[in-house]
Each structure stands twice: as C-alpha cells, then as structure tokens.
C-alpha cells in the first residue's frame, strides 16, 4: 500500500521533472533505435560502498596528518589514487555501447514478455561487467567481442501497445566504488494480446456446425496447388510438385463447411466490454488451435474468414487494440 | 541487488585480513595471534563446508571473549597496542558472520585501518613493502567482489587472475599520485588533537628508571636508535656521551628521576670553554618525551626544553621518526654553583648497605673530603678487582654491598649505581646519567649510528669550582668498552670479528635505513617549507595547493591514459581486426556489426577505391588467420599475426570528421 503510494508519488515527481527540467531529463525521453551511449549521457555517482570507503579515507588522512606518520600518509594517498583512477572507468565501459535492435514476441496480458536486445560497441575496447536493469530485474553481460544479445523479461498487465519503458545500463567496474549508468528508453512498443478468458463456453458453430474435426485439422479433399505463403505448415508443401515447378507449392484443401467458425462481437452480448474481448480472444485461440477457418466480426471491422498463424495474429492484434 | 558472497570472495577477504594481521605479527603477542588465526580459520571452514553461520549468541560470545582476551593481555582496551589488537579481534569475529558482499566490504575497509595502525609500530622498508602487497590484495578483492558475473565453482580460481591484475595495476598506477600528494599535501605544523602520551606502551630501549639488568638486556640488540651527522669532525669515542635521563632517587636497587625534578626552578647553567659543535639527529620512535643530546648540550632543540639537570624534554613523545638539530660543548663547566635542592637530592641515600657506607666514610676521612681523591680511590678499586660482564650474577638484598664485596662482576649500570652510592655516602653529591655512548661511524654515509647496544649508564659528581663532572666507572673496569662499543667488544671476545665485506654490507644497509628515515619517514611541514624555499617559491600553503593540483592532475591523467591503453582485448587477431574496423569507420565507411569480413571488404572497397589492394590483402590475411587452420609449426602464426599488424598499422585512410558521420 505504502510502496504503491510512494511509487505513484515518484512517478508524478518524475513526470513533473521531465516537463519542467528538459535539460536534465533529456536523455530519458523515448528515442528511436539505434541508441548510442556517449559520455554526455552517462552519469556517475559513488555507491554506498564508495561513500563508506571515502569516509574511511578521510579519517585515515586526518589520523596520518595528526601523527605526522608518513608511511600511513603514503598508504592513504595510494588508496585514494586507486579510488580516483577507478572513478572514470565505469564510464569508459559504457561509452560507445549501442542498442541496435530489439525483438519481442507478443504475449498475452499477464504473462511475462521476453525482450531480446542486441548491443554493439564501436570503440574497440571490450566492455565488461555491464548490468542491464529493468525494474527489479537484471541481466549481466559482456561485450567482449563487439556484440552481445541480452534477454530481459518484462511483466505485462493490460492488452494493447505497451511502451517498453526505461531501462538502465550500469557498470560498477572495477571496484564497485562508483556506479556509472545511462538510461535507455527505446521508442518501441510491445504488443500485448488480451488475456483470454479462462473458462469460456465452447466455440460457437457457424451455419449449423456438426462435430469438429480436431483429429484431422486439414480437410480431406484435395483441392488445388497454390504458391507457398509465409507461415504455411511444412507438411502442406507439395515437395514433388515443387521440385517440378522449381518453386514452393502448397496443397490446398477444400475445407468442409462444417469446420467454419464465425466469431461475432454480438455473440458475446451481455458481458462487460473487457470480458467480451477476453472471450473472443479465447475463441480465436481455440479456433486457431483446432485449425478451423474462422472470421472475426468486430464493430466496424471484419477479419477473415481465413486461418493460420498470421490470421490468428491479426485477430488477436485487433482485439488487443480495441478501444 | 546481487549481494551474495561466494566462497572465492570469502576466501579472498579472509586472505586480506590475514595480510593485515601479518603487518602486526612483529609485536602481537603469540596468544592473540594464534587466537585470531584460529577464529578466521574456523569461519573459513564453516563457509567452505557450506554450513550455516554460528548462531548469533555464540558469535557475540566469541566477540566478547576476544575483547576480554585483549583487555587481559594489555590491562586496558586503549592505547596503540590494545587498540590495534582489539581492531584485529573484531575483524576476526566479523568473519564469523560474513555472509553477504556488504559484510565483506566492511571488512575490507577496516583492513585499510589495520594497515594504517601497523605503521604506528614500524615504518621501515619491509613493513612498507608488506603493506603495499596488502593494498594490492585489498584492491584485487574489491575488484573480485564488484564483478557481478556469475563464477561457476569450477572456474573460480581461473577467474581470480583478472581481479588480481586489476588490483596490481591500480596500485602501481596510483604510486605517482601518492608520491605527489605525499610531497605537496599541506602538512599540519601541530597535531589537531593531542597525540596520546601514555597511550603508547614503552618500546624496548631506555626507560625512565634504571634497574640492574636494564641495560645489559640491550647489549646484544643491534637495532639503530639514532643517527647523528656532525657539522665538523665526528668527536672521539671517549667524548661521545649522549645524555638522556638523569636519575637522582635511589631506593636500594632502582634509580629513578622524579617528575617534579624535571621542572627545576634553576635554569641550566653552562660555562663553555670551546666553540659549539653543531649536529643533526634522526631518532627512531621511542614513545618517550626525552631526547638524547651530546654532552654538554648548549641549548635545547626546537620543540623541547632543557631542565636544570640538562635533560632535554620534548613537548610531545617521539612516536615516529623525528629529526632535531642541536649543538654541544665538549669543554665546559656545568652548574658551577650547586643549587640547594640539587645538593640535597644529590646526597639522598636509602637505608642499608652498611659495609659500603663504612668504606666510603673511611675514604672521605683519609682524603680529607677531596671529591677527586675519593673518586680516584673508588675507581682504583674497580680497576683492580672487578670484572665487566654481560651476565652478572644476581645480587642479594643489600645490592651495593653484595656487588662491591662479594660478586664483583657487573655491567655498566652496576658500576654506575655502586659508584654513585659510594660517592653520596662519602658526602660528594652524585647522580646517575643514562644515555648512549660510543656508536659506530658509518663511513659510507659519514654519520654516526647509535644502536640499542650502545645504551650506557655513567655518573656525575659535583666538585667545588668545577661543577658537575662526568665520571664513567665502567671506563675504569673496561676502557675498551668506551673506546669501542659493548657489541664490538663482545664480538672480539668471542673471536667473531665480522669480515670486511660483511661490515661493508652492514654499513650499506644502515645507510639505506638512514636515507629511508631522512627522506621519507621524517618528512614534515618544516621540510616541506624548506623544499619550497630551495626552489625559490614562497613557503605558502596556497603555493602548495596549486602545485598539488597540477601534480595530481598530471599523475592521474597519465595513469588514466595508460589504463585506457592497457585495456586488453583478449584475442590479438580480433584486436587487430577491430583496429582496422575503427580506421575504416573513421574514414567514413559505415561499419555495421553484422557485416562479415568479406562484406565489409566489399563495402570498404566501394567507398575507398584507391585503397582497394590494401583492404583486400588485410582482409585476406585476417580471414586466413581467423578461419583457416594453421599450417604445421608453431612460429608461423606469430609471424602471420605480425604481418597483419604491420599491414594494419600502415593502413591510414583519410579521416572524415566525426560530426559528418553522425549527421549522415
């Protein structure tokens, strides 16, 4: 409760700061890929350990000066020198890192999305001990050979286009006394499908449906050959005919009329708006799983009839983006 | 936050503490040393066997037990020894509950203090070298703990190399900065808070009371105490009496100076008959306030006062190597008028020793009260029948009687004590002086070294018209002790004279110690000002700060540049390729990460057609090295790599300014 309230307050403050202090928060705004990090957008502050160590060095300095103990003074200055030298090293580790690509598969609301980020570096020096954090989650990686692929997991809650949000690339190399960091805010949004209803009624049967044919999702009757389209199952490829024609051909079957499903917005009458979307999402998934040809009728838009993963994606996307 | 501490991190932290303890091993009592090592070993055994930490009450029990042990050993928890021992004990106890990275970092910070405390005991070259190694270990452990990458147990040891390199590199690179700060950081003229006076336990050496056996226990100790450089000729051995403490009070076995006497209301009066001999002393820490001055001191050195009996007392104890300049008169009359208080104290006698009293009274009667004649009688007695020995027999209750009439074997303190007693019994004011005598001339360095073995006790008697006159009864028994040194004499007796080269080596190593103390350990605010003046700069703090800023920037800048250069890339072939790609990028070729060597070659040739042959041959050489199997023979690859390196170094396409690439 308190945590939520303080989080809300922090978000409010941050928003205010970004409105009022554009110079300070410029590097936090969303920006298109690739994002190249350079020293002007890398911040450094001592860590808790750094502050403790610094306080200790000051105490040591006072003691050594007071007793005019020269060996102790030398020890203090030696440690201080190492500390100061380590200050800029984290910045050097982050400087020159670029976020060049970002890949994410759509997921249903409520399940975590895995975002894969492709980093590169352009300075030629290896980048080590980098720490990418998103919220409380972290991924640790090296850019030893100039490139690295890092996966982070982002929680999702609501359907629609969800901004990826800010993440932090930080480095405490070499001693953990200072933390250098830069904010990455890629202007990429992640598509979140609606959460499907858990216990939905079975698929509505369009045009007096009979028993479904889950056992043989592909129709019985061979109908025609057509060009391969992306997403066609491999077992549908007519290999012999393709070899003859020197291009990929796919067998097309006449779908029995019984296996055709009409999913309509109207069929979910009586439920709340979000529940209607959830039920339709469940039906789309079930129909697609059953290999059925289905059409989705939404207010102002009709998709299909069609089938296959592309169609499924289009339908779920339309549902996700419903107002 | 990843706050877990793996075993290898724990082991490294424990090793750092062990290093810290090693810095104190020279003085730490064996019981404490052993206990600490056992506690740390126990904590390591618990961690490495994967067991849970000890329950909290048990841990607190161990901590209290260690603290109690320290207090029992030293009597109190304060002071240099007890404080350091307590710090080490708490660190050892802390290891028992160290489970997280945060704990380990606290321990590491405290270990820095441990190393600092080690310098309160010893600032010698060996200690400094050891402390440097501990700093390397500390930095390496910090680097190990800061590395967030998971360390599989199997590779853990191999993974130690990188942090160890980091630690050593930063420690070495920080040296120039440390030296710059050392020389230029503004020093304090006087301490911010009082240096503890009684907090320091006495070191081995001369202490503020003289018991039989005090000086003979030092006779074999070659540790240097002070080094003296004279402005002119080094005086003859028989004149080299460095006066330290003057003892007035005798209780039958022990001589002591009384604190109240240090503030005699009579000023020291010296009638000099020759020119003052100036000299400079570098003294090792004694933890005591008194200084040692060549007899007879002309004046007190800066920061010290001369008491009425010519003891030099410093305002603060000598807790680290110190330097003082002084001057002396070899021909003098000291206190020609004897103050009343001094006469009374100089004749004070304890009960007992009837035979000595009777003898002294007979001497006084026979020589008609002439102090010189009485002294001669006593010295003749010593010369005729006494033996000078390092291992005198123990004395009975009437120590002076026993010594004079029974054992007749003694070291300098026995002779001084008996002589002063006899003089007082004969009515001549007498006192015992303790200090250093003789010493050893280091010809390589042109200075005089006084070692603990040179500690000596002699007497002064007051003679009407002459003042206090030095009488060294030991000289009557063993004149060679005064001509040489106790140590040299013992060596001679054992027939173990050092061969020439060994003596030369000793002189050289002592010269190093002298140089170390003079240039490093004794550097102070005063010397800092002298240094500035010798460069013609005004001795001003602002000048120092400005110089310090410049020097710090310079040293840090150089070190940073070196660090940036040293960032190793692992595979040398890839490193060269990266350099090539960098050159292409600077020449305006769009170098994308996903491009393979051949694709990059095509792109590069397209935008830099003039350099096509060079690009093609470099790419060919790289592909050859990276992807083709090496032909038989080991040396071939290195040769091909060298060729690739030369080709890439020679490849210098025209640069395109950065801004233009960004805008594209």
mmCIF file of C-alpha atoms in Angstrom, chain B residues 21-141:
data_model
loop_
_atom_site.group_PDB
_atom_site.id
_atom_site.type_symbol
_atom_site.label_atom_id
_atom_site.label_comp_id
_atom_site.label_asym_id
_atom_site.label_seq_id
_atom_site.Cartn_x
_atom_site.Cartn_y
_atom_site.Cartn_z
ATOM 1 C CA UNK B 21 47.431 -9.487 10.823
ATOM 2 C CA UNK B 22 50.810 -10.200 9.250
ATOM 3 C CA UNK B 23 51.547 -6.471 9.409
ATOM 4 C CA UNK B 24 51.163 -6.690 13.176
ATOM 5 C CA UNK B 25 52.853 -10.048 13.647
ATOM 6 C CA UNK B 26 56.084 -8.476 14.891
ATOM 7 C CA UNK B 27 54.604 -7.143 18.106
ATOM 8 C CA UNK B 28 51.307 -9.009 18.562
ATOM 9 C CA UNK B 29 51.545 -11.470 21.499
ATOM 10 C CA UNK B 30 51.571 -15.067 20.310
ATOM 11 C CA UNK B 31 48.396 -15.992 22.191
ATOM 12 C CA UNK B 32 46.384 -13.287 20.427
ATOM 13 C CA UNK B 33 47.958 -14.024 17.066
ATOM 14 C CA UNK B 34 47.100 -17.713 17.410
ATOM 15 C CA UNK B 35 43.547 -16.995 18.560
ATOM 16 C CA UNK B 36 42.857 -14.701 15.614
ATOM 17 C CA UNK B 37 44.203 -17.189 13.128
ATOM 18 C CA UNK B 38 42.036 -19.916 14.692
ATOM 19 C CA UNK B 39 38.878 -17.760 14.552
ATOM 20 C CA UNK B 40 39.461 -16.880 10.903
ATOM 21 C CA UNK B 41 40.251 -20.495 10.022
ATOM 22 C CA UNK B 42 37.052 -21.558 11.779
ATOM 23 C CA UNK B 43 34.948 -19.073 9.838
ATOM 24 C CA UNK B 44 36.571 -20.187 6.589
ATOM 25 C CA UNK B 45 35.949 -23.850 7.442
ATOM 26 C CA UNK B 46 32.279 -23.116 8.127
ATOM 27 C CA UNK B 47 31.842 -21.324 4.810
ATOM 28 C CA UNK B 48 33.825 -23.719 2.677
ATOM 29 C CA UNK B 49 31.986 -26.751 4.044
ATOM 30 C CA UNK B 50 28.723 -24.985 3.224
ATOM 31 C CA UNK B 51 27.474 -24.887 6.798
ATOM 32 C CA UNK B 52 25.222 -22.292 8.338
ATOM 33 C CA UNK B 53 26.839 -19.481 10.315
ATOM 34 C CA UNK B 54 27.156 -19.929 14.048
ATOM 35 C CA UNK B 55 24.066 -18.829 15.985
ATOM 36 C CA UNK B 56 24.103 -15.154 16.964
ATOM 37 C CA UNK B 57 24.615 -15.645 20.743
ATOM 38 C CA UNK B 58 27.661 -17.790 20.041
ATOM 39 C CA UNK B 59 29.098 -15.180 17.663
ATOM 40 C CA UNK B 60 28.600 -12.422 20.214
ATOM 41 C CA UNK B 61 30.192 -14.716 22.782
ATOM 42 C CA UNK B 62 33.274 -15.126 20.614
ATOM 43 C CA UNK B 63 33.463 -11.366 20.142
ATOM 44 C CA UNK B 64 33.254 -10.656 23.866
ATOM 45 C CA UNK B 65 35.781 -13.384 24.571
ATOM 46 C CA UNK B 66 38.268 -11.846 22.140
ATOM 47 C CA UNK B 67 37.749 -8.394 23.652
ATOM 48 C CA UNK B 68 38.266 -9.815 27.135
ATOM 49 C CA UNK B 69 41.441 -11.541 25.997
ATOM 50 C CA UNK B 70 42.786 -8.239 24.672
ATOM 51 C CA UNK B 71 41.955 -6.390 27.879
ATOM 52 C CA UNK B 72 43.509 -9.151 29.936
ATOM 53 C CA UNK B 73 46.686 -9.046 27.847
ATOM 54 C CA UNK B 74 47.157 -5.286 27.894
ATOM 55 C CA UNK B 75 45.342 -4.256 31.036
ATOM 56 C CA UNK B 76 43.010 -1.850 29.221
ATOM 57 C CA UNK B 77 41.323 -1.508 25.843
ATOM 58 C CA UNK B 78 43.040 1.792 24.982
ATOM 59 C CA UNK B 79 46.349 2.736 23.534
ATOM 60 C CA UNK B 80 48.203 1.735 20.457
ATOM 61 C CA UNK B 81 48.750 -1.949 21.179
ATOM 62 C CA UNK B 82 45.430 -2.730 22.813
ATOM 63 C CA UNK B 83 43.526 -0.660 20.242
ATOM 64 C CA UNK B 84 45.136 -2.395 17.297
ATOM 65 C CA UNK B 85 44.700 -5.809 18.889
ATOM 66 C CA UNK B 86 41.042 -5.026 19.548
ATOM 67 C CA UNK B 87 40.501 -3.914 15.938
ATOM 68 C CA UNK B 88 42.074 -7.119 14.647
ATOM 69 C CA UNK B 89 39.991 -9.195 17.045
ATOM 70 C CA UNK B 90 36.732 -7.568 15.996
ATOM 71 C CA UNK B 91 37.644 -8.151 12.354
ATOM 72 C CA UNK B 92 38.346 -11.814 13.021
ATOM 73 C CA UNK B 93 34.998 -12.103 14.828
ATOM 74 C CA UNK B 94 33.246 -10.297 11.983
ATOM 75 C CA UNK B 95 34.389 -13.015 9.600
ATOM 76 C CA UNK B 96 32.211 -15.466 11.504
ATOM 77 C CA UNK B 97 29.097 -13.651 10.341
ATOM 78 C CA UNK B 98 30.298 -12.513 6.958
ATOM 79 C CA UNK B 99 27.841 -13.965 4.508
ATOM 80 C CA UNK B 100 26.983 -11.080 2.209
ATOM 81 C CA UNK B 101 29.073 -8.901 -0.050
ATOM 82 C CA UNK B 102 28.235 -5.913 2.132
ATOM 83 C CA UNK B 103 29.871 -7.570 5.155
ATOM 84 C CA UNK B 104 32.962 -8.391 3.144
ATOM 85 C CA UNK B 105 33.226 -4.753 2.033
ATOM 86 C CA UNK B 106 33.022 -3.528 5.614
ATOM 87 C CA UNK B 107 35.805 -5.944 6.488
ATOM 88 C CA UNK B 108 37.940 -4.722 3.593
ATOM 89 C CA UNK B 109 37.544 -1.081 4.619
ATOM 90 C CA UNK B 110 38.527 -1.917 8.170
ATOM 91 C CA UNK B 111 41.568 -3.779 6.893
ATOM 92 C CA UNK B 112 42.823 -0.474 5.466
ATOM 93 C CA UNK B 113 42.765 0.853 9.042
ATOM 94 C CA UNK B 114 44.644 -2.213 10.198
ATOM 95 C CA UNK B 115 47.400 -1.467 7.694
ATOM 96 C CA UNK B 116 47.458 2.147 8.897
ATOM 97 C CA UNK B 117 47.738 1.025 12.519
ATOM 98 C CA UNK B 118 50.651 -1.184 11.521
ATOM 99 C CA UNK B 119 52.621 1.963 10.706
ATOM 100 C CA UNK B 120 52.255 3.183 14.267
ATOM 101 C CA UNK B 121 54.650 0.395 15.202
ATOM 102 C CA UNK B 122 57.058 0.305 12.312
ATOM 103 C CA UNK B 123 57.622 2.440 9.244
ATOM 104 C CA UNK B 124 60.607 0.530 7.946
ATOM 105 C CA UNK B 125 61.092 -0.516 4.320
ATOM 106 C CA UNK B 126 59.981 -4.109 4.969
ATOM 107 C CA UNK B 127 56.755 -3.030 6.636
ATOM 108 C CA UNK B 128 56.027 -0.570 3.832
ATOM 109 C CA UNK B 129 56.648 -3.277 1.231
ATOM 110 C CA UNK B 130 54.339 -5.710 3.006
ATOM 111 C CA UNK B 131 51.662 -3.047 3.327
ATOM 112 C CA UNK B 132 51.853 -2.427 -0.412
ATOM 113 C CA UNK B 133 51.207 -6.120 -1.041
ATOM 114 C CA UNK B 134 48.221 -5.946 1.306
ATOM 115 C CA UNK B 135 46.901 -2.958 -0.681
ATOM 116 C CA UNK B 136 47.195 -4.978 -3.898
ATOM 117 C CA UNK B 137 45.293 -7.846 -2.264
ATOM 118 C CA UNK B 138 42.625 -5.435 -0.984
ATOM 119 C CA UNK B 139 42.077 -3.846 -4.390
ATOM 120 C CA UNK B 140 42.037 -7.250 -6.069
ATOM 121 C CA UNK B 141 39.401 -8.471 -3.628
#
